[in-house]
PDB file of C-alpha atoms in Angstrom:
ATOM      1  CA  MET A   1     135.202 -71.951  80.910  1.00  0.00           C
ATOM      2  CA  THR A   2     134.222 -73.277  84.314  1.00  0.00           C
ATOM      3  CA  SER A   3     135.329 -76.832  85.078  1.00  0.00           C
ATOM      4  CA  PRO A   4     132.589 -79.317  86.049  1.00  0.00           C
ATOM      5  CA  LEU A   5     134.862 -80.140  89.002  1.00  0.00           C
ATOM      6  CA  ALA A   6     135.207 -76.501  90.085  1.00  0.00           C
ATOM      7  CA  PRO A   7     134.997 -76.105  93.868  1.00  0.00           C
ATOM      8  CA  ALA A   8     132.596 -73.791  95.624  1.00  0.00           C
ATOM      9  CA  ALA A   9     133.806 -70.252  96.337  1.00  0.00           C
ATOM     10  CA  PRO A  10     134.047 -69.637  99.184  1.00  0.00           C
ATOM     11  CA  LEU A  11     134.958 -73.258  99.745  1.00  0.00           C
ATOM     12  CA  PHE A  12     133.564 -73.206 103.294  1.00  0.00           C
ATOM     13  CA  ARG A  13     131.997 -70.861 105.837  1.00  0.00           C
ATOM     14  CA  ASP A  14     131.387 -71.788 109.457  1.00  0.00           C
ATOM     15  CA  PRO A  15     127.603 -71.780 110.056  1.00  0.00           C
ATOM     16  CA  VAL A  16     127.885 -71.002 113.782  1.00  0.00           C
ATOM     17  CA  HIS A  17     130.031 -67.859 114.004  1.00  0.00           C
ATOM     18  CA  ASP A  18     131.196 -67.384 110.376  1.00  0.00           C
ATOM     19  CA  GLY A  19     134.848 -67.324 111.394  1.00  0.00           C
ATOM     20  CA  ALA A  20     136.520 -70.319 109.713  1.00  0.00           C
ATOM     21  CA  ALA A  21     140.313 -69.852 109.689  1.00  0.00           C
ATOM     22  CA  ASP A  22     143.594 -71.833 109.656  1.00  0.00           C
ATOM     23  CA  PRO A  23     142.340 -74.861 107.655  1.00  0.00           C
ATOM     24  CA  THR A  24     144.030 -78.248 107.480  1.00  0.00           C
ATOM     25  CA  LEU A  25     142.830 -81.299 105.530  1.00  0.00           C
ATOM     26  CA  ILE A  26     143.148 -85.048 105.989  1.00  0.00           C
ATOM     27  CA  ARG A  27     141.388 -88.074 104.475  1.00  0.00           C
ATOM     28  CA  ASP A  28     139.352 -90.366 106.714  1.00  0.00           C
ATOM     29  CA  ARG A  29     140.933 -93.776 106.137  1.00  0.00           C
ATOM     30  CA  GLU A  30     137.674 -95.603 106.908  1.00  0.00           C
ATOM     31  CA  SER A  31     135.097 -93.696 104.854  1.00  0.00           C
ATOM     32  CA  GLY A  32     137.370 -92.132 102.249  1.00  0.00           C
ATOM     33  CA  ASP A  33     135.795 -88.732 102.911  1.00  0.00           C
ATOM     34  CA  TRP A  34     137.952 -85.651 103.377  1.00  0.00           C
ATOM     35  CA  TRP A  35     137.882 -83.820 106.700  1.00  0.00           C
ATOM     36  CA  MET A  36     138.722 -80.161 107.211  1.00  0.00           C
ATOM     37  CA  PHE A  37     139.765 -78.998 110.668  1.00  0.00           C
ATOM     38  CA  TYR A  38     139.889 -75.270 111.323  1.00  0.00           C
ATOM     39  CA  THR A  39     139.960 -72.563 113.961  1.00  0.00           C
ATOM     40  CA  ALA A  40     136.311 -71.696 114.621  1.00  0.00           C
ATOM     41  CA  ARG A  41     136.675 -68.010 115.427  1.00  0.00           C
ATOM     42  CA  ARG A  42     133.671 -66.437 117.163  1.00  0.00           C
ATOM     43  CA  ALA A  43     133.468 -63.781 114.492  1.00  0.00           C
ATOM     44  CA  SER A  44     129.785 -62.970 114.919  1.00  0.00           C
ATOM     45  CA  LEU A  45     130.226 -61.895 118.555  1.00  0.00           C
ATOM     46  CA  THR A  46     130.792 -58.436 119.931  1.00  0.00           C
ATOM     47  CA  THR A  47     133.363 -58.854 122.688  1.00  0.00           C
ATOM     48  CA  GLU A  48     135.872 -56.797 124.565  1.00  0.00           C
ATOM     49  CA  GLY A  49     139.165 -56.434 122.683  1.00  0.00           C
ATOM     50  CA  VAL A  50     140.146 -59.638 120.856  1.00  0.00           C
ATOM     51  CA  GLY A  51     137.964 -61.921 122.962  1.00  0.00           C
ATOM     52  CA  TRP A  52     136.253 -63.109 119.760  1.00  0.00           C
ATOM     53  CA  VAL A  53     139.543 -64.643 118.570  1.00  0.00           C
ATOM     54  CA  HIS A  54     139.814 -66.551 121.859  1.00  0.00           C
ATOM     55  CA  GLY A  55     137.503 -69.110 123.426  1.00  0.00           C
ATOM     56  CA  THR A  56     137.519 -70.880 120.073  1.00  0.00           C
ATOM     57  CA  ASP A  57     136.870 -74.546 119.292  1.00  0.00           C
ATOM     58  CA  ILE A  58     138.364 -76.602 116.488  1.00  0.00           C
ATOM     59  CA  GLY A  59     135.622 -76.915 113.888  1.00  0.00           C
ATOM     60  CA  ILE A  60     135.151 -79.849 111.527  1.00  0.00           C
ATOM     61  CA  ALA A  61     133.697 -80.038 108.026  1.00  0.00           C
ATOM     62  CA  THR A  62     133.639 -83.074 105.732  1.00  0.00           C
ATOM     63  CA  SER A  63     133.474 -83.597 101.984  1.00  0.00           C
ATOM     64  CA  ALA A  64     132.132 -86.684 100.207  1.00  0.00           C
ATOM     65  CA  ASP A  65     132.778 -85.310  96.697  1.00  0.00           C
ATOM     66  CA  ASP A  66     136.585 -85.101  96.710  1.00  0.00           C
ATOM     67  CA  GLY A  67     136.784 -81.642  98.244  1.00  0.00           C
ATOM     68  CA  ARG A  68     134.436 -79.585  96.105  1.00  0.00           C
ATOM     69  CA  THR A  69     131.707 -79.022  98.718  1.00  0.00           C
ATOM     70  CA  TRP A  70     131.813 -79.238 102.517  1.00  0.00           C
ATOM     71  CA  THR A  71     129.322 -79.975 105.310  1.00  0.00           C
ATOM     72  CA  TYR A  72     129.729 -78.716 108.872  1.00  0.00           C
ATOM     73  CA  ARG A  73     130.117 -81.602 111.348  1.00  0.00           C
ATOM     74  CA  GLY A  74     130.581 -79.843 114.687  1.00  0.00           C
ATOM     75  CA  ILE A  75     133.749 -79.563 116.786  1.00  0.00           C
ATOM     76  CA  ALA A  76     136.591 -81.867 117.776  1.00  0.00           C
ATOM     77  CA  GLN A  77     135.855 -83.627 121.067  1.00  0.00           C
ATOM     78  CA  GLY A  78     138.270 -84.372 123.900  1.00  0.00           C
ATOM     79  CA  LEU A  79     140.722 -81.483 123.481  1.00  0.00           C
ATOM     80  CA  ALA A  80     140.208 -80.044 126.976  1.00  0.00           C
ATOM     81  CA  HIS A  81     142.916 -80.799 129.526  1.00  0.00           C
ATOM     82  CA  GLU A  82     141.978 -77.939 131.863  1.00  0.00           C
ATOM     83  CA  PRO A  83     138.483 -76.938 133.062  1.00  0.00           C
ATOM     84  CA  GLY A  84     136.457 -74.067 131.676  1.00  0.00           C
ATOM     85  CA  ARG A  85     136.302 -72.319 128.313  1.00  0.00           C
ATOM     86  CA  ASN A  86     139.735 -72.190 126.679  1.00  0.00           C
ATOM     87  CA  THR A  87     141.208 -71.330 123.285  1.00  0.00           C
ATOM     88  CA  TYR A  88     142.261 -73.709 120.506  1.00  0.00           C
ATOM     89  CA  TRP A  89     143.850 -72.560 117.249  1.00  0.00           C
ATOM     90  CA  ALA A  90     145.515 -73.826 114.088  1.00  0.00           C
ATOM     91  CA  PRO A  91     145.295 -77.643 114.158  1.00  0.00           C
ATOM     92  CA  GLU A  92     147.929 -79.788 112.438  1.00  0.00           C
ATOM     93  CA  ILE A  93     146.755 -83.369 111.824  1.00  0.00           C
ATOM     94  CA  LEU A  94     148.538 -86.403 110.397  1.00  0.00           C
ATOM     95  CA  TRP A  95     148.253 -90.169 110.281  1.00  0.00           C
ATOM     96  CA  HIS A  96     151.057 -92.435 111.506  1.00  0.00           C
ATOM     97  CA  ASP A  97     151.365 -95.986 112.799  1.00  0.00           C
ATOM     98  CA  GLY A  98     147.661 -96.615 113.328  1.00  0.00           C
ATOM     99  CA  SER A  99     146.668 -93.287 114.867  1.00  0.00           C
ATOM    100  CA  TYR A 100     145.779 -89.756 113.921  1.00  0.00           C
ATOM    101  CA  HIS A 101     147.871 -87.111 115.672  1.00  0.00           C
ATOM    102  CA  MET A 102     146.788 -83.531 116.301  1.00  0.00           C
ATOM    103  CA  TYR A 103     149.084 -80.683 117.340  1.00  0.00           C
ATOM    104  CA  VAL A 104     146.952 -77.715 118.299  1.00  0.00           C
ATOM    105  CA  SER A 105     147.764 -74.255 119.660  1.00  0.00           C
ATOM    106  CA  TYR A 106     146.336 -73.625 123.119  1.00  0.00           C
ATOM    107  CA  VAL A 107     145.689 -70.458 125.127  1.00  0.00           C
ATOM    108  CA  PRO A 108     144.211 -70.805 128.636  1.00  0.00           C
ATOM    109  CA  GLY A 109     140.885 -69.050 129.051  1.00  0.00           C
ATOM    110  CA  VAL A 110     139.427 -66.287 126.876  1.00  0.00           C
ATOM    111  CA  PRO A 111     141.887 -63.352 126.930  1.00  0.00           C
ATOM    112  CA  THR A 112     140.761 -59.985 125.591  1.00  0.00           C
ATOM    113  CA  ASP A 113     144.294 -59.007 124.531  1.00  0.00           C
ATOM    114  CA  TRP A 114     147.330 -60.799 123.029  1.00  0.00           C
ATOM    115  CA  ASP A 115     149.305 -61.044 126.287  1.00  0.00           C
ATOM    116  CA  ALA A 116     148.815 -64.669 127.356  1.00  0.00           C
ATOM    117  CA  ASP A 117     150.773 -67.907 127.483  1.00  0.00           C
ATOM    118  CA  ARG A 118     150.522 -70.085 124.398  1.00  0.00           C
ATOM    119  CA  HIS A 119     151.429 -73.746 124.071  1.00  0.00           C
ATOM    120  CA  ILE A 120     151.126 -76.584 121.580  1.00  0.00           C
ATOM    121  CA  LEU A 121     149.167 -79.627 122.740  1.00  0.00           C
ATOM    122  CA  HIS A 122     149.425 -83.170 121.390  1.00  0.00           C
ATOM    123  CA  HIS A 123     146.321 -85.368 121.014  1.00  0.00           C
ATOM    124  CA  THR A 124     145.680 -88.735 119.344  1.00  0.00           C
ATOM    125  CA  SER A 125     142.533 -90.263 117.837  1.00  0.00           C
ATOM    126  CA  GLN A 126     141.237 -93.360 116.087  1.00  0.00           C
ATOM    127  CA  ASP A 127     138.252 -91.744 114.372  1.00  0.00           C
ATOM    128  CA  LEU A 128     139.143 -88.045 113.842  1.00  0.00           C
ATOM    129  CA  LEU A 129     136.182 -86.929 115.964  1.00  0.00           C
ATOM    130  CA  ASN A 130     137.146 -88.023 119.489  1.00  0.00           C
ATOM    131  CA  TRP A 131     140.601 -87.023 120.710  1.00  0.00           C
ATOM    132  CA  ARG A 132     142.738 -88.074 123.668  1.00  0.00           C
ATOM    133  CA  PHE A 133     145.049 -85.566 125.310  1.00  0.00           C
ATOM    134  CA  GLU A 134     148.684 -86.725 125.343  1.00  0.00           C
ATOM    135  CA  SER A 135     150.844 -83.820 126.502  1.00  0.00           C
ATOM    136  CA  VAL A 136     151.785 -80.156 126.491  1.00  0.00           C
ATOM    137  CA  LEU A 137     154.902 -79.993 124.312  1.00  0.00           C
ATOM    138  CA  ASP A 138     158.110 -78.635 125.843  1.00  0.00           C
ATOM    139  CA  LEU A 139     159.304 -76.343 123.063  1.00  0.00           C
ATOM    140  CA  SER A 140     161.313 -73.133 122.749  1.00  0.00           C
ATOM    141  CA  SER A 141     159.184 -70.886 125.004  1.00  0.00           C
ATOM    142  CA  ASP A 142     155.744 -70.434 126.561  1.00  0.00           C
ATOM    143  CA  ARG A 143     154.615 -68.356 123.556  1.00  0.00           C
ATOM    144  CA  VAL A 144     154.470 -70.989 120.783  1.00  0.00           C
ATOM    145  CA  ILE A 145     151.676 -71.589 118.248  1.00  0.00           C
ATOM    146  CA  ASP A 146     151.024 -72.882 114.703  1.00  0.00           C
ATOM    147  CA  ALA A 147     152.592 -76.334 114.540  1.00  0.00           C
ATOM    148  CA  CYS A 148     153.467 -78.003 111.241  1.00  0.00           C
ATOM    149  CA  VAL A 149     154.943 -81.537 111.178  1.00  0.00           C
ATOM    150  CA  TRP A 150     156.679 -83.376 108.331  1.00  0.00           C
ATOM    151  CA  PRO A 151     158.711 -86.631 108.241  1.00  0.00           C
ATOM    152  CA  LEU A 152     162.491 -86.493 107.847  1.00  0.00           C
ATOM    153  CA  PRO A 153     164.313 -88.894 105.490  1.00  0.00           C
ATOM    154  CA  ASP A 154     165.735 -90.903 108.422  1.00  0.00           C
ATOM    155  CA  GLY A 155     162.249 -91.761 109.726  1.00  0.00           C
ATOM    156  CA  SER A 156     162.133 -89.120 112.468  1.00  0.00           C
ATOM    157  CA  TRP A 157     159.970 -85.981 112.427  1.00  0.00           C
ATOM    158  CA  ARG A 158     160.406 -82.238 112.349  1.00  0.00           C
ATOM    159  CA  MET A 159     158.008 -79.607 113.650  1.00  0.00           C
ATOM    160  CA  TRP A 160     158.012 -75.949 112.654  1.00  0.00           C
ATOM    161  CA  HIS A 161     156.154 -73.386 114.753  1.00  0.00           C
ATOM    162  CA  LYS A 162     155.977 -69.681 115.538  1.00  0.00           C
ATOM    163  CA  ASP A 163     157.743 -68.445 118.687  1.00  0.00           C
ATOM    164  CA  GLU A 164     156.270 -65.125 119.764  1.00  0.00           C
ATOM    165  CA  ALA A 165     158.895 -64.777 122.508  1.00  0.00           C
ATOM    166  CA  ASP A 166     161.576 -64.655 119.805  1.00  0.00           C
ATOM    167  CA  GLY A 167     160.188 -61.861 117.671  1.00  0.00           C
ATOM    168  CA  ASN A 168     157.594 -64.065 115.948  1.00  0.00           C
ATOM    169  CA  ARG A 169     160.288 -66.130 114.231  1.00  0.00           C
ATOM    170  CA  ILE A 170     159.766 -69.664 112.928  1.00  0.00           C
ATOM    171  CA  HIS A 171     161.441 -72.287 115.124  1.00  0.00           C
ATOM    172  CA  ALA A 172     161.917 -76.035 114.659  1.00  0.00           C
ATOM    173  CA  ALA A 173     161.998 -79.132 116.866  1.00  0.00           C
ATOM    174  CA  ASP A 174     162.750 -82.794 116.125  1.00  0.00           C
ATOM    175  CA  SER A 175     161.163 -85.995 117.397  1.00  0.00           C
ATOM    176  CA  PRO A 176     161.911 -89.695 116.950  1.00  0.00           C
ATOM    177  CA  ASP A 177     158.342 -90.756 117.735  1.00  0.00           C
ATOM    178  CA  LEU A 178     155.894 -87.787 117.540  1.00  0.00           C
ATOM    179  CA  PHE A 179     155.693 -87.735 121.365  1.00  0.00           C
ATOM    180  CA  THR A 180     158.999 -86.301 122.595  1.00  0.00           C
ATOM    181  CA  TRP A 181     160.442 -83.183 120.979  1.00  0.00           C
ATOM    182  CA  ARG A 182     163.881 -81.533 121.030  1.00  0.00           C
ATOM    183  CA  PRO A 183     163.957 -77.793 120.196  1.00  0.00           C
ATOM    184  CA  LEU A 184     166.440 -76.800 117.473  1.00  0.00           C
ATOM    185  CA  GLY A 185     166.139 -73.008 117.540  1.00  0.00           C
ATOM    186  CA  ARG A 186     165.309 -70.743 114.622  1.00  0.00           C
ATOM    187  CA  ALA A 187     164.470 -72.351 111.289  1.00  0.00           C
ATOM    188  CA  LEU A 188     163.893 -68.973 109.576  1.00  0.00           C
ATOM    189  CA  ASP A 189     165.286 -65.705 110.871  1.00  0.00           C
ATOM    190  CA  ASP A 190     164.646 -63.214 108.078  1.00  0.00           C
ATOM    191  CA  GLN A 191     161.462 -61.656 109.488  1.00  0.00           C
ATOM    192  CA  ALA A 192     158.400 -62.052 111.695  1.00  0.00           C
ATOM    193  CA  GLN A 193     155.778 -64.459 110.364  1.00  0.00           C
ATOM    194  CA  GLU A 194     153.435 -67.268 111.427  1.00  0.00           C
ATOM    195  CA  GLY A 195     151.481 -70.290 110.237  1.00  0.00           C
ATOM    196  CA  PRO A 196     154.308 -72.339 108.645  1.00  0.00           C
ATOM    197  CA  ASN A 197     153.138 -75.123 106.333  1.00  0.00           C
ATOM    198  CA  VAL A 198     155.606 -77.593 104.805  1.00  0.00           C
ATOM    199  CA  PHE A 199     154.956 -79.979 101.918  1.00  0.00           C
ATOM    200  CA  SER A 200     156.763 -81.837  99.145  1.00  0.00           C
ATOM    201  CA  HIS A 201     156.008 -81.141  95.491  1.00  0.00           C
ATOM    202  CA  HIS A 202     157.836 -81.570  92.190  1.00  0.00           C
ATOM    203  CA  GLY A 203     161.067 -82.794  93.791  1.00  0.00           C
ATOM    204  CA  SER A 204     161.456 -80.031  96.379  1.00  0.00           C
ATOM    205  CA  TYR A 205     160.276 -79.185  99.861  1.00  0.00           C
ATOM    206  CA  TRP A 206     158.300 -75.976 100.226  1.00  0.00           C
ATOM    207  CA  MET A 207     157.329 -73.878 103.216  1.00  0.00           C
ATOM    208  CA  VAL A 208     154.524 -71.323 103.020  1.00  0.00           C
ATOM    209  CA  THR A 209     154.129 -68.814 105.859  1.00  0.00           C
ATOM    210  CA  ASP A 210     151.747 -65.970 106.676  1.00  0.00           C
ATOM    211  CA  PHE A 211     153.443 -62.563 106.993  1.00  0.00           C
ATOM    212  CA  TRP A 212     150.128 -60.686 107.294  1.00  0.00           C
ATOM    213  CA  SER A 213     150.493 -59.205 103.793  1.00  0.00           C
ATOM    214  CA  GLY A 214     150.155 -62.449 101.860  1.00  0.00           C
ATOM    215  CA  LEU A 215     152.121 -65.688 102.000  1.00  0.00           C
ATOM    216  CA  LEU A 216     155.899 -66.025 101.871  1.00  0.00           C
ATOM    217  CA  VAL A 217     157.399 -69.032 100.071  1.00  0.00           C
ATOM    218  CA  TYR A 218     160.627 -70.886 100.899  1.00  0.00           C
ATOM    219  CA  ARG A 219     162.240 -73.813  99.061  1.00  0.00           C
ATOM    220  CA  SER A 220     164.548 -76.509 100.453  1.00  0.00           C
ATOM    221  CA  ASP A 221     166.324 -79.694  99.399  1.00  0.00           C
ATOM    222  CA  ASP A 222     166.912 -80.975 102.936  1.00  0.00           C
ATOM    223  CA  LEU A 223     164.217 -79.485 105.226  1.00  0.00           C
ATOM    224  CA  THR A 224     166.955 -77.514 107.013  1.00  0.00           C
ATOM    225  CA  SER A 225     168.270 -74.810 104.662  1.00  0.00           C
ATOM    226  CA  TRP A 226     165.536 -72.652 103.160  1.00  0.00           C
ATOM    227  CA  VAL A 227     165.754 -70.153 100.287  1.00  0.00           C
ATOM    228  CA  ARG A 228     163.110 -67.468 100.133  1.00  0.00           C
ATOM    229  CA  GLN A 229     161.203 -66.817  96.930  1.00  0.00           C
ATOM    230  CA  ASP A 230     161.008 -63.191  95.827  1.00  0.00           C
ATOM    231  CA  GLU A 231     157.294 -63.064  95.126  1.00  0.00           C
ATOM    232  CA  PRO A 232     154.746 -63.797  97.860  1.00  0.00           C
ATOM    233  CA  LEU A 233     151.465 -65.554  97.137  1.00  0.00           C
ATOM    234  CA  LEU A 234     147.971 -64.117  97.585  1.00  0.00           C
ATOM    235  CA  ALA A 235     149.256 -60.643  98.414  1.00  0.00           C
ATOM    236  CA  GLY A 236     146.510 -58.901  96.453  1.00  0.00           C
ATOM    237  CA  ARG A 237     142.827 -59.380  95.809  1.00  0.00           C
ATOM    238  CA  GLY A 238     141.078 -62.169  93.956  1.00  0.00           C
ATOM    239  CA  SER A 239     137.876 -61.920  91.953  1.00  0.00           C
ATOM    240  CA  ARG A 240     135.835 -64.847  93.270  1.00  0.00           C
ATOM    241  CA  PRO A 241     133.153 -64.430  95.945  1.00  0.00           C
ATOM    242  CA  GLY A 242     134.778 -64.050  99.337  1.00  0.00           C
ATOM    243  CA  ASP A 243     138.290 -63.896  97.832  1.00  0.00           C
ATOM    244  CA  LYS A 244     138.726 -60.157  97.398  1.00  0.00           C
ATOM    245  CA  ALA A 245     141.346 -59.885 100.130  1.00  0.00           C
ATOM    246  CA  ILE A 246     144.835 -61.140 100.936  1.00  0.00           C
ATOM    247  CA  GLY A 247     145.250 -64.804 101.827  1.00  0.00           C
ATOM    248  CA  HIS A 248     146.088 -65.981 105.343  1.00  0.00           C
ATOM    249  CA  HIS A 249     147.437 -69.096 107.119  1.00  0.00           C
ATOM    250  CA  ALA A 250     147.440 -71.648 104.312  1.00  0.00           C
ATOM    251  CA  PHE A 251     147.579 -75.434 104.013  1.00  0.00           C
ATOM    252  CA  ALA A 252     149.092 -76.975 100.871  1.00  0.00           C
ATOM    253  CA  LEU A 253     148.285 -80.461  99.602  1.00  0.00           C
ATOM    254  CA  SER A 254     150.337 -82.113  96.859  1.00  0.00           C
ATOM    255  CA  GLN A 255     148.676 -84.842  94.799  1.00  0.00           C
ATOM    256  CA  GLY A 256     151.058 -86.151  92.163  1.00  0.00           C
ATOM    257  CA  ASP A 257     151.331 -83.533  89.437  1.00  0.00           C
ATOM    258  CA  ASP A 258     148.625 -81.419  91.056  1.00  0.00           C
ATOM    259  CA  ALA A 259     148.735 -79.313  94.187  1.00  0.00           C
ATOM    260  CA  TYR A 260     146.216 -77.112  95.951  1.00  0.00           C
ATOM    261  CA  LEU A 261     146.353 -74.305  98.478  1.00  0.00           C
ATOM    262  CA  PHE A 262     143.666 -73.931 101.135  1.00  0.00           C
ATOM    263  CA  TYR A 263     143.654 -70.597 102.942  1.00  0.00           C
ATOM    264  CA  PHE A 264     141.342 -68.135 104.605  1.00  0.00           C
ATOM    265  CA  THR A 265     140.382 -64.570 103.828  1.00  0.00           C
ATOM    266  CA  HIS A 266     138.410 -61.793 105.461  1.00  0.00           C
ATOM    267  CA  PRO A 267     135.894 -61.232 102.642  1.00  0.00           C
ATOM    268  CA  ALA A 268     134.778 -57.881 104.058  1.00  0.00           C
ATOM    269  CA  ASP A 269     136.025 -55.476 106.661  1.00  0.00           C
ATOM    270  CA  GLY A 270     135.571 -56.896 110.119  1.00  0.00           C
ATOM    271  CA  GLN A 271     135.897 -60.207 111.875  1.00  0.00           C
ATOM    272  CA  ARG A 272     134.237 -62.745 109.581  1.00  0.00           C
ATOM    273  CA  SER A 273     136.386 -65.115 107.533  1.00  0.00           C
ATOM    274  CA  CYS A 274     136.012 -67.966 105.060  1.00  0.00           C
ATOM    275  CA  VAL A 275     138.100 -70.770 103.548  1.00  0.00           C
ATOM    276  CA  GLN A 276     139.119 -70.750  99.883  1.00  0.00           C
ATOM    277  CA  ALA A 277     140.999 -73.159  97.595  1.00  0.00           C
ATOM    278  CA  ALA A 278     143.262 -72.390  94.639  1.00  0.00           C
ATOM    279  CA  PRO A 279     145.658 -74.378  92.409  1.00  0.00           C
ATOM    280  CA  LEU A 280     149.429 -74.405  92.923  1.00  0.00           C
ATOM    281  CA  THR A 281     151.966 -74.798  90.126  1.00  0.00           C
ATOM    282  CA  VAL A 282     155.764 -74.750  89.882  1.00  0.00           C
ATOM    283  CA  ARG A 283     157.178 -72.570  87.089  1.00  0.00           C
ATOM    284  CA  ASP A 284     160.884 -72.003  86.568  1.00  0.00           C
ATOM    285  CA  GLY A 285     161.569 -73.210  90.078  1.00  0.00           C
ATOM    286  CA  ARG A 286     158.995 -70.929  91.690  1.00  0.00           C
ATOM    287  CA  LEU A 287     155.773 -71.777  93.425  1.00  0.00           C
ATOM    288  CA  CYS A 288     152.807 -69.973  91.862  1.00  0.00           C
ATOM    289  CA  CYS A 289     149.152 -69.646  92.865  1.00  0.00           C
ATOM    290  CA  GLU A 290     146.639 -68.276  90.356  1.00  0.00           C
ATOM    291  CA  ARG A 291     143.620 -67.815  92.575  1.00  0.00           C
ATOM    292  CA  ASP A 292     141.387 -66.540  89.748  1.00  0.00           C
ATOM    293  CA  ALA A 293     142.195 -69.372  87.323  1.00  0.00           C
ATOM    294  CA  ALA A 294     139.506 -71.892  86.432  1.00  0.00           C
ATOM    295  CA  PHE A 295     140.393 -75.270  87.905  1.00  0.00           C
ATOM    296  CA  GLY A 296     138.934 -78.556  89.016  1.00  0.00           C
ATOM    297  CA  LEU A 297     139.337 -79.898  92.535  1.00  0.00           C
ATOM    298  CA  SER A 298     139.300 -83.675  92.900  1.00  0.00           C
ATOM    299  CA  LEU A 299     141.176 -84.962  95.941  1.00  0.00           C
ATOM    300  CA  ARG A 300     142.019 -88.655  95.545  1.00  0.00           C
ATOM    301  CA  ALA A 301     143.356 -91.184  98.023  1.00  0.00           C
ATOM    302  CA  ASP A 302     145.844 -92.689  95.585  1.00  0.00           C
ATOM    303  CA  ARG A 303     147.497 -89.302  95.065  1.00  0.00           C
ATOM    304  CA  THR A 304     147.720 -88.357  98.728  1.00  0.00           C
ATOM    305  CA  PRO A 305     150.791 -88.509 101.005  1.00  0.00           C
ATOM    306  CA  ALA A 306     150.423 -91.235 103.630  1.00  0.00           C
ATOM    307  CA  LEU A 307     150.669 -88.808 106.530  1.00  0.00           C
ATOM    308  CA  ARG A 308     147.643 -86.923 105.166  1.00  0.00           C
ATOM    309  CA  GLY A 309     145.567 -90.094 105.278  1.00  0.00           C
ATOM    310  CA  GLY A 310     146.296 -91.537 101.825  1.00  0.00           C
ATOM    311  CA  ASP A 311     147.495 -94.979 100.906  1.00  0.00           C
ATOM    312  CA  VAL A 312     150.919 -94.275  99.419  1.00  0.00           C
ATOM    313  CA  PRO A 313     153.996 -92.434 100.773  1.00  0.00           C
ATOM    314  CA  SER A 314     154.904 -88.993  99.504  1.00  0.00           C
TER     315      SER A 314
END
């Protein structure tokens, strides 16, 4: 039976180019609404090579009904630190000490192939719409994308990201203040992957990554040593509209006993993509995602980690 709180499926499609990808969610501390930031791929365009994946903005959608339906709000403003049309991917956004922080992947210009420098930029904001450029992060190479940031127990911060110069391995870096970062080297070295997302749920830390055939899952007690789960998530096809494909580049949100996975799929052959949501559970020490299960989606402030814009710590 369908829940009265069941979310739309697809959860969101970009109305401009129909290429919503790499979603991340945060609650607006002023309005209480939820905001989704995503890579706005130019999927409706016919371009040379992979030009449609470049020249992308960071799109914004908001939800006033606890995440069940979403309205397009335009693009994030103030990200440019160089002139011209450039490329922005995979935003990571958190709240700390009176400001929102965004770490976004950046590629200069609009390349038509994959051979281009990639960096992670840091921006800050007071309202989630207008952003101020802070710096280009000095990380492990000039081929880094897909930042994920989580607080460490001692009050400092750790970032995980993909380093394409090191065989597409996941690297880490630490910061005392979210502004200066010290590279640590490989965090995972078992295989190539991208899009790391770290969260805390049911007494453990979890990392979900995209290995282009579904999502790999790792578990940790200390945010340093990670044990890989045998079964990936979303490696097959779902049955909901727009979900009949493998899942890509996910964002997980833990809310007390509940947790949800937000990811994107290519619902048909070609370039177009859409965002989906599905419930997460922990069974016998394993993270599970039943994408076809009936579920209700009701994102609440009082069940949200503080760094995601809620009112209580994780």
